[in-house]
Amino acid sequence: MNFLPFALPETGDDEANEAADTIRSGWLTTGPKTARFEKAFAEFVGAPHALAVNSATAGLHLALEAVGVTAGDVVITSPYTFTASAEVIRYLGADPLLVDIDPDTFNIDPSSIEAKLDRLGKHRDRVKAIMPVHFGGQACDMQSIKQIADANGLKIVEDAAHALPCTHDKSMIGTIGDATAFSFYVTKTLATGEGGMVTTDSPEIAERIKVMRLHGINRDIWDRYTSDKPKWYYEVVEPGYKYNMSDIMAAIGIHQLKKVLQFRDRREAIAREYDRAFESLPLRTPAVARPDDTHAWHLYEIQLELEKINISRDTFIEKMAEKGIGTSVHFIPLHLHPYWKNRYGYRPDDFPHALDCFQRAVSLPIYSKMSDSDVERVIDAVRCILIGHGHTRTYTDKKQRLPNHLSAAG
């Protein structure tokens, strides 16, 4: 039987034809397709400004710089994230200040933010921003985070790499914080291979990002090379970066965006089937804090109840691979990595919720290209392994079939 990978993008003729049109046009770098993609993305999210970049990492870096984070400052963020969330803070000479997560949602815990601010004393003035990370596609508690930020004069830069499309209290992620960075990496719901987008309602932040994403130049490439009048002159106003998106990536993104709600709905249908099939097994399925919010379902991370089984998390992953199923772990907490641990003197138990979640975590395949039989394969593999390795055999081994509504969603 073929190996079922952890993630695959869903692309088709629309994306291929648009990319081919771009190649035939002779304009491959940032140009008309990028502008078209930015406009469509801004309209979809409901943000006044959307700026395409070559990665979410670049977007976070630009956003932090644009809101005024500089050397010596502090940015509060989560330890339960990919290293990019914190490394961009270091790019600016600032320091990440990690606070623990909510053990149910794996998102940053607002009460931990408040407690950390209270303990900072005279150093509190160094804190300039909060970076919430919307883990797995579920929005953080942005109401509470915004209240904390407003009360302390802090900016909010959201890491929404997992969070398209996603809402909090009827507001789309991308319209709440001062700036929000999205990822279009190959595993994401909207995939252009690489790439990202920054949204903001601030014209000043938007203009700063627009200049800094391309070497600090005050004119776009498209303007300088396509005008019918001589407009070769430009000025470098800051030492910027090379973070622009190419038109080839934008060409793919234009059509991925048109399908993103369809892709999300399929992911949710798979998540619901996993929930139903795993109900009696020794694991915890992802908690949904606010059912009325839109969850992007970028990840479906189970938490193994290790006290009830006689295998480790790592052995479970190995056995899934033996059955031809790809899995992953999201994430190894930042404070366990050598760089962050050594620089800031972290100990494993400094963030107990993040540590415990990591030790139990397994991310299962969940992507729109999965067929009904693919979903069944994952369910069967999980059930077979856990039933075979439970301390007690109280879990039903009845074959689970996909309901009609899931088949229709595929």
XYZ file of C-alpha atoms in Angstrom:
410
model
C 0.000 0.000 0.000
C 1.274 3.480 -0.860
C 2.554 5.718 1.913
C 0.055 8.409 2.929
C 2.035 11.621 3.506
C 1.359 13.954 6.403
C 0.392 16.805 4.060
C -0.136 17.529 0.359
C -1.266 20.701 -1.428
C -4.313 20.627 -3.695
C -3.578 22.373 -6.973
C -5.081 21.980 -10.429
C -5.417 23.399 -13.914
C -6.442 26.860 -12.693
C -3.157 27.346 -10.857
C -1.113 25.734 -13.640
C -2.683 27.857 -16.369
C -2.244 31.096 -14.414
C 1.401 30.271 -13.699
C 1.956 29.408 -17.368
C 0.391 32.721 -18.360
C 2.825 34.468 -16.035
C 5.791 32.680 -17.593
C 4.642 33.532 -21.105
C 4.158 37.189 -20.104
C 7.848 37.614 -19.404
C 7.152 39.249 -16.023
C 8.204 36.760 -13.340
C 9.024 38.859 -10.283
C 6.735 41.189 -8.304
C 4.261 42.671 -10.754
C 0.636 42.624 -11.913
C -0.219 39.163 -10.558
C 1.116 40.083 -7.125
C -0.951 43.273 -7.106
C -4.020 41.272 -8.145
C -3.413 38.706 -5.391
C -2.943 41.416 -2.754
C -6.197 43.095 -3.722
C -8.159 39.830 -3.640
C -6.631 38.815 -0.296
C -7.411 42.166 1.318
C -11.029 41.873 0.176
C -11.291 38.274 1.423
C -9.958 39.056 4.899
C -11.612 42.462 5.116
C -8.404 44.390 5.750
C -7.645 47.748 4.108
C -4.093 46.679 3.243
C -2.499 43.362 2.222
C 1.184 43.128 1.291
C 2.606 40.013 -0.332
C 5.950 38.697 0.895
C 8.088 35.628 0.268
C 7.302 33.929 3.598
C 5.397 34.373 6.839
C 8.778 34.706 8.541
C 9.511 37.727 6.365
C 6.044 39.069 7.112
C 6.521 38.809 10.872
C 9.928 40.489 10.645
C 8.550 43.350 8.568
C 5.502 43.743 10.811
C 7.547 43.922 14.010
C 9.891 46.464 12.433
C 6.964 48.504 11.169
C 5.298 48.744 14.598
C 8.536 50.036 16.077
C 10.209 47.048 17.742
C 13.938 47.681 17.952
C 17.085 46.578 19.781
C 16.611 46.118 23.507
C 12.841 45.764 23.297
C 10.835 42.723 24.428
C 8.037 40.920 22.591
C 5.779 38.475 24.432
C 5.017 35.251 22.588
C 4.360 31.533 22.993
C 6.910 28.746 23.490
C 4.579 26.385 21.610
C 5.402 27.468 18.084
C 7.907 27.139 15.263
C 11.182 28.936 15.847
C 10.369 31.594 13.212
C 7.953 33.274 15.639
C 10.800 34.070 18.032
C 13.750 34.324 15.654
C 12.284 37.368 13.892
C 12.317 39.155 17.256
C 16.036 38.451 17.514
C 16.562 39.764 13.956
C 15.733 43.193 15.379
C 17.974 42.827 18.413
C 14.947 42.446 20.665
C 14.196 39.578 23.057
C 11.244 37.167 23.074
C 9.556 36.776 26.437
C 7.850 33.391 26.519
C 4.705 32.690 28.532
C 2.902 29.386 28.926
C -0.082 28.158 26.933
C -3.649 27.110 27.584
C -3.358 23.289 27.849
C -6.635 22.791 25.972
C -6.120 24.999 22.922
C -2.275 25.188 22.923
C -2.657 28.941 22.365
C -0.939 31.578 24.494
C -2.698 32.019 27.849
C -3.801 35.631 28.467
C -3.630 35.133 32.228
C 0.025 34.103 31.850
C 0.678 37.303 29.885
C -0.794 39.401 32.693
C 1.128 37.502 35.356
C 4.391 37.918 33.455
C 3.832 41.658 33.027
C 3.099 41.991 36.742
C 6.396 40.263 37.606
C 8.544 42.423 35.332
C 8.554 45.419 37.654
C 10.860 48.174 36.385
C 11.606 46.184 33.217
C 7.978 46.332 32.117
C 8.662 49.359 29.915
C 10.881 47.216 27.664
C 7.853 45.250 26.457
C 6.674 46.722 23.154
C 4.429 44.066 21.604
C 2.543 40.796 21.969
C 2.755 38.122 19.278
C -0.165 35.660 19.590
C 0.281 32.430 17.602
C -3.018 30.957 16.396
C -2.097 27.320 16.869
C -3.454 24.751 14.430
C -5.949 27.201 12.944
C -7.830 28.111 16.130
C -7.834 31.776 17.097
C -6.257 32.880 20.348
C -8.416 34.685 22.890
C -7.936 37.970 21.066
C -10.467 39.906 23.135
C -8.449 39.315 26.296
C -5.130 39.850 24.544
C -6.320 43.121 23.037
C -7.498 44.352 26.435
C -4.063 43.605 27.892
C -2.320 45.303 24.973
C -4.510 48.405 25.164
C -4.070 48.700 28.919
C -0.288 48.525 28.602
C 0.256 50.470 25.384
C 1.472 47.411 23.482
C 1.274 46.584 19.783
C -0.155 43.276 18.547
C 1.527 41.399 15.699
C -0.351 38.156 15.018
C 1.347 34.991 13.788
C -1.461 33.627 11.626
C 0.640 31.083 9.734
C -1.994 28.445 10.588
C -5.035 30.698 10.555
C -6.598 31.104 7.122
C -9.539 31.347 7.129
C -10.119 31.876 10.833
C -12.318 34.112 12.975
C -12.569 35.308 16.553
C -15.853 36.687 17.852
C -17.073 37.266 14.258
C -13.907 39.175 13.309
C -11.618 37.687 10.702
C -8.066 37.014 11.798
C -6.126 39.594 9.849
C -8.303 42.482 11.021
C -7.779 42.495 14.808
C -4.135 43.211 15.626
C -1.921 46.030 14.388
C -0.511 43.649 11.774
C -1.024 39.980 10.920
C 1.274 37.622 9.007
C -0.048 34.631 7.035
C 1.862 31.702 5.536
C 1.382 30.095 2.129
C 3.921 27.318 2.718
C 3.202 24.057 0.930
C 1.373 22.475 3.905
C -1.003 25.390 4.462
C -4.671 25.602 3.437
C -3.693 28.188 0.824
C -0.405 26.966 -0.639
C 1.894 28.724 -3.103
C 4.938 26.610 -2.165
C 6.526 29.489 -0.289
C 5.121 32.945 0.317
C 3.045 34.938 2.759
C 0.951 38.043 3.294
C 0.789 40.815 5.880
C -2.503 42.579 6.560
C -3.045 45.789 8.495
C -5.535 48.630 8.830
C -2.751 51.160 9.288
C -1.626 53.079 6.187
C 1.625 53.943 7.970
C 2.437 50.299 8.736
C 1.468 49.286 5.199
C 3.696 51.940 3.640
C 6.633 50.981 5.869
C 6.308 47.298 4.944
C 5.966 48.157 1.262
C 9.266 50.033 1.327
C 11.195 47.659 3.605
C 10.210 44.445 1.792
C 12.327 45.515 -1.217
C 15.655 46.969 -0.093
C 14.151 50.148 1.352
C 13.438 51.468 -2.132
C 10.666 54.043 -2.430
C 9.383 52.797 -5.809
C 7.969 49.401 -6.826
C 9.745 47.399 -9.531
C 6.509 47.267 -11.499
C 6.265 51.078 -11.520
C 9.901 51.586 -12.483
C 9.990 49.175 -15.407
C 6.552 49.489 -17.007
C 5.940 53.229 -17.171
C 5.600 54.795 -20.635
C 7.682 57.687 -19.323
C 11.266 57.554 -18.039
C 10.953 56.619 -14.362
C 14.256 54.932 -13.762
C 15.052 57.115 -10.773
C 14.479 55.775 -7.269
C 15.808 56.413 -3.785
C 16.875 54.051 -1.021
C 15.346 55.515 2.124
C 16.231 52.706 4.565
C 18.447 49.590 4.625
C 15.612 47.214 3.779
C 15.272 43.532 2.971
C 14.648 41.254 -0.026
C 11.248 39.928 0.968
C 9.047 40.472 -2.095
C 6.782 37.800 -3.619
C 7.207 36.704 -7.240
C 4.352 36.807 -9.736
C 4.673 33.039 -10.223
C 3.782 32.452 -6.570
C 1.035 35.076 -6.759
C -0.429 33.384 -9.853
C -0.907 30.197 -7.828
C -2.241 32.143 -4.852
C -4.932 33.900 -6.895
C -6.689 30.605 -7.574
C -5.894 28.990 -4.229
C -7.685 31.890 -2.556
C -10.805 31.226 -4.613
C -10.878 27.659 -3.230
C -9.763 28.315 0.331
C -13.236 28.026 1.888
C -13.811 24.738 0.071
C -10.435 23.477 1.301
C -11.242 24.530 4.875
C -14.646 22.841 4.805
C -13.081 19.568 3.730
C -10.528 19.815 6.522
C -13.299 20.429 9.048
C -15.253 17.429 7.774
C -12.195 15.229 8.273
C -11.682 16.677 11.764
C -15.268 15.872 12.708
C -14.861 12.298 11.475
C -11.678 11.896 13.475
C -13.487 13.255 16.544
C -16.255 10.677 16.158
C -13.965 7.741 15.415
C -11.555 8.422 18.285
C -14.167 9.108 20.938
C -13.540 5.910 22.915
C -9.762 5.764 22.520
C -7.074 6.758 25.059
C -6.370 10.134 23.486
C -7.652 13.690 23.576
C -8.935 15.214 20.375
C -8.415 18.947 19.699
C -10.494 21.185 21.947
C -12.563 23.859 20.218
C -12.837 26.777 22.625
C -15.454 28.777 20.735
C -17.641 26.663 18.411
C -19.071 29.765 16.720
C -15.616 30.807 15.512
C -14.263 29.609 12.174
C -11.434 27.134 12.791
C -8.992 26.793 9.878
C -8.081 23.193 10.819
C -4.527 23.523 9.610
C -3.598 20.834 12.138
C -5.366 17.969 13.824
C -3.191 17.277 16.847
C -4.132 14.466 19.189
C -2.825 14.200 22.738
C -2.045 10.623 23.696
C -3.176 9.611 27.190
C 0.163 8.033 27.946
C -1.029 6.860 31.374
C -3.495 4.521 29.659
C -1.226 2.959 27.041
C 2.000 0.976 27.228
C 3.884 2.645 24.379
C 5.546 6.025 24.124
C 4.540 8.858 21.815
C 7.626 8.217 19.665
C 6.812 4.519 19.342
C 3.258 5.405 18.318
C 4.657 7.577 15.517
C 6.961 4.758 14.397
C 4.068 2.309 14.296
C 1.988 4.742 12.262
C 4.853 4.933 9.760
C 4.997 1.128 9.648
C 1.345 1.218 8.642
C 2.132 3.691 5.873
C 0.796 6.832 7.579
C 2.802 10.042 7.826
C 2.512 12.080 11.025
C 4.330 14.991 12.637
C 4.752 16.745 15.981
C 3.773 20.393 16.491
C 5.848 21.673 18.145
C 9.046 21.027 20.028
C 8.687 23.970 22.457
C 11.191 26.747 21.900
C 12.681 26.496 25.378
C 13.860 22.935 24.667
C 15.956 23.950 21.646
C 19.672 24.578 22.304
C 19.745 28.190 21.092
C 16.805 29.428 23.147
C 17.660 27.258 26.156
C 21.285 28.383 26.261
C 20.672 32.065 25.548
C 17.941 32.556 28.146
C 18.731 29.778 30.622
C 15.429 27.965 30.251
C 14.662 24.699 32.021
C 12.220 22.115 30.613
C 9.663 22.717 33.373
C 9.622 26.510 32.962
C 6.508 26.111 30.795
C 4.797 22.987 32.140
C 1.730 23.114 29.908
C 3.822 23.462 26.747
C 6.083 20.633 27.875
C 3.223 18.271 28.682
C 1.415 18.984 25.406
C 4.590 18.346 23.435
C 5.269 15.017 25.120
C 1.807 13.751 24.147
C 1.440 15.417 20.737
C 0.917 13.719 17.387
C -0.374 15.614 14.363
C -2.395 13.418 11.997
C -2.864 14.003 8.258
C -5.616 16.522 7.528
C -5.730 18.128 4.098
C -8.343 18.639 1.424
C -6.752 16.241 -1.047
C -7.331 13.272 1.276
C -9.854 10.786 -0.061
C -12.444 9.013 2.060
C -10.306 5.867 1.968
C -7.280 7.895 3.123
C -9.245 9.079 6.150
C -10.307 5.508 6.897
C -6.687 4.366 6.713
C -5.642 6.919 9.333
C -8.521 5.991 11.622
C -7.863 2.275 11.291
C -4.151 2.723 12.010
C -4.734 4.839 15.126
C -7.351 2.444 16.465
C -5.282 -0.647 15.764
C -2.209 0.716 17.548
C -4.009 2.097 20.588
C -6.335 -0.835 21.078
C -3.360 -3.170 20.842
C -1.336 -1.232 23.393
C -3.896 -0.110 25.974
C -3.587 -1.179 29.587
C -7.224 -2.260 29.363
C -9.178 -3.547 26.358
C -12.342 -1.539 26.875
C -12.129 0.273 23.555
C -14.472 -0.911 20.833
C -12.834 -2.231 17.673
C -15.918 -1.900 15.514
C -15.133 -0.793 11.952
C -15.883 2.896 11.500
C -17.276 4.009 8.137
C -17.435 7.508 6.789
C -20.886 9.070 6.912
C -22.477 10.343 3.752
C -21.885 14.000 4.597
C -18.089 13.433 4.670
C -18.105 11.545 1.384
C -20.017 14.412 -0.185
C -17.478 16.923 1.138
C -14.694 15.149 -0.724
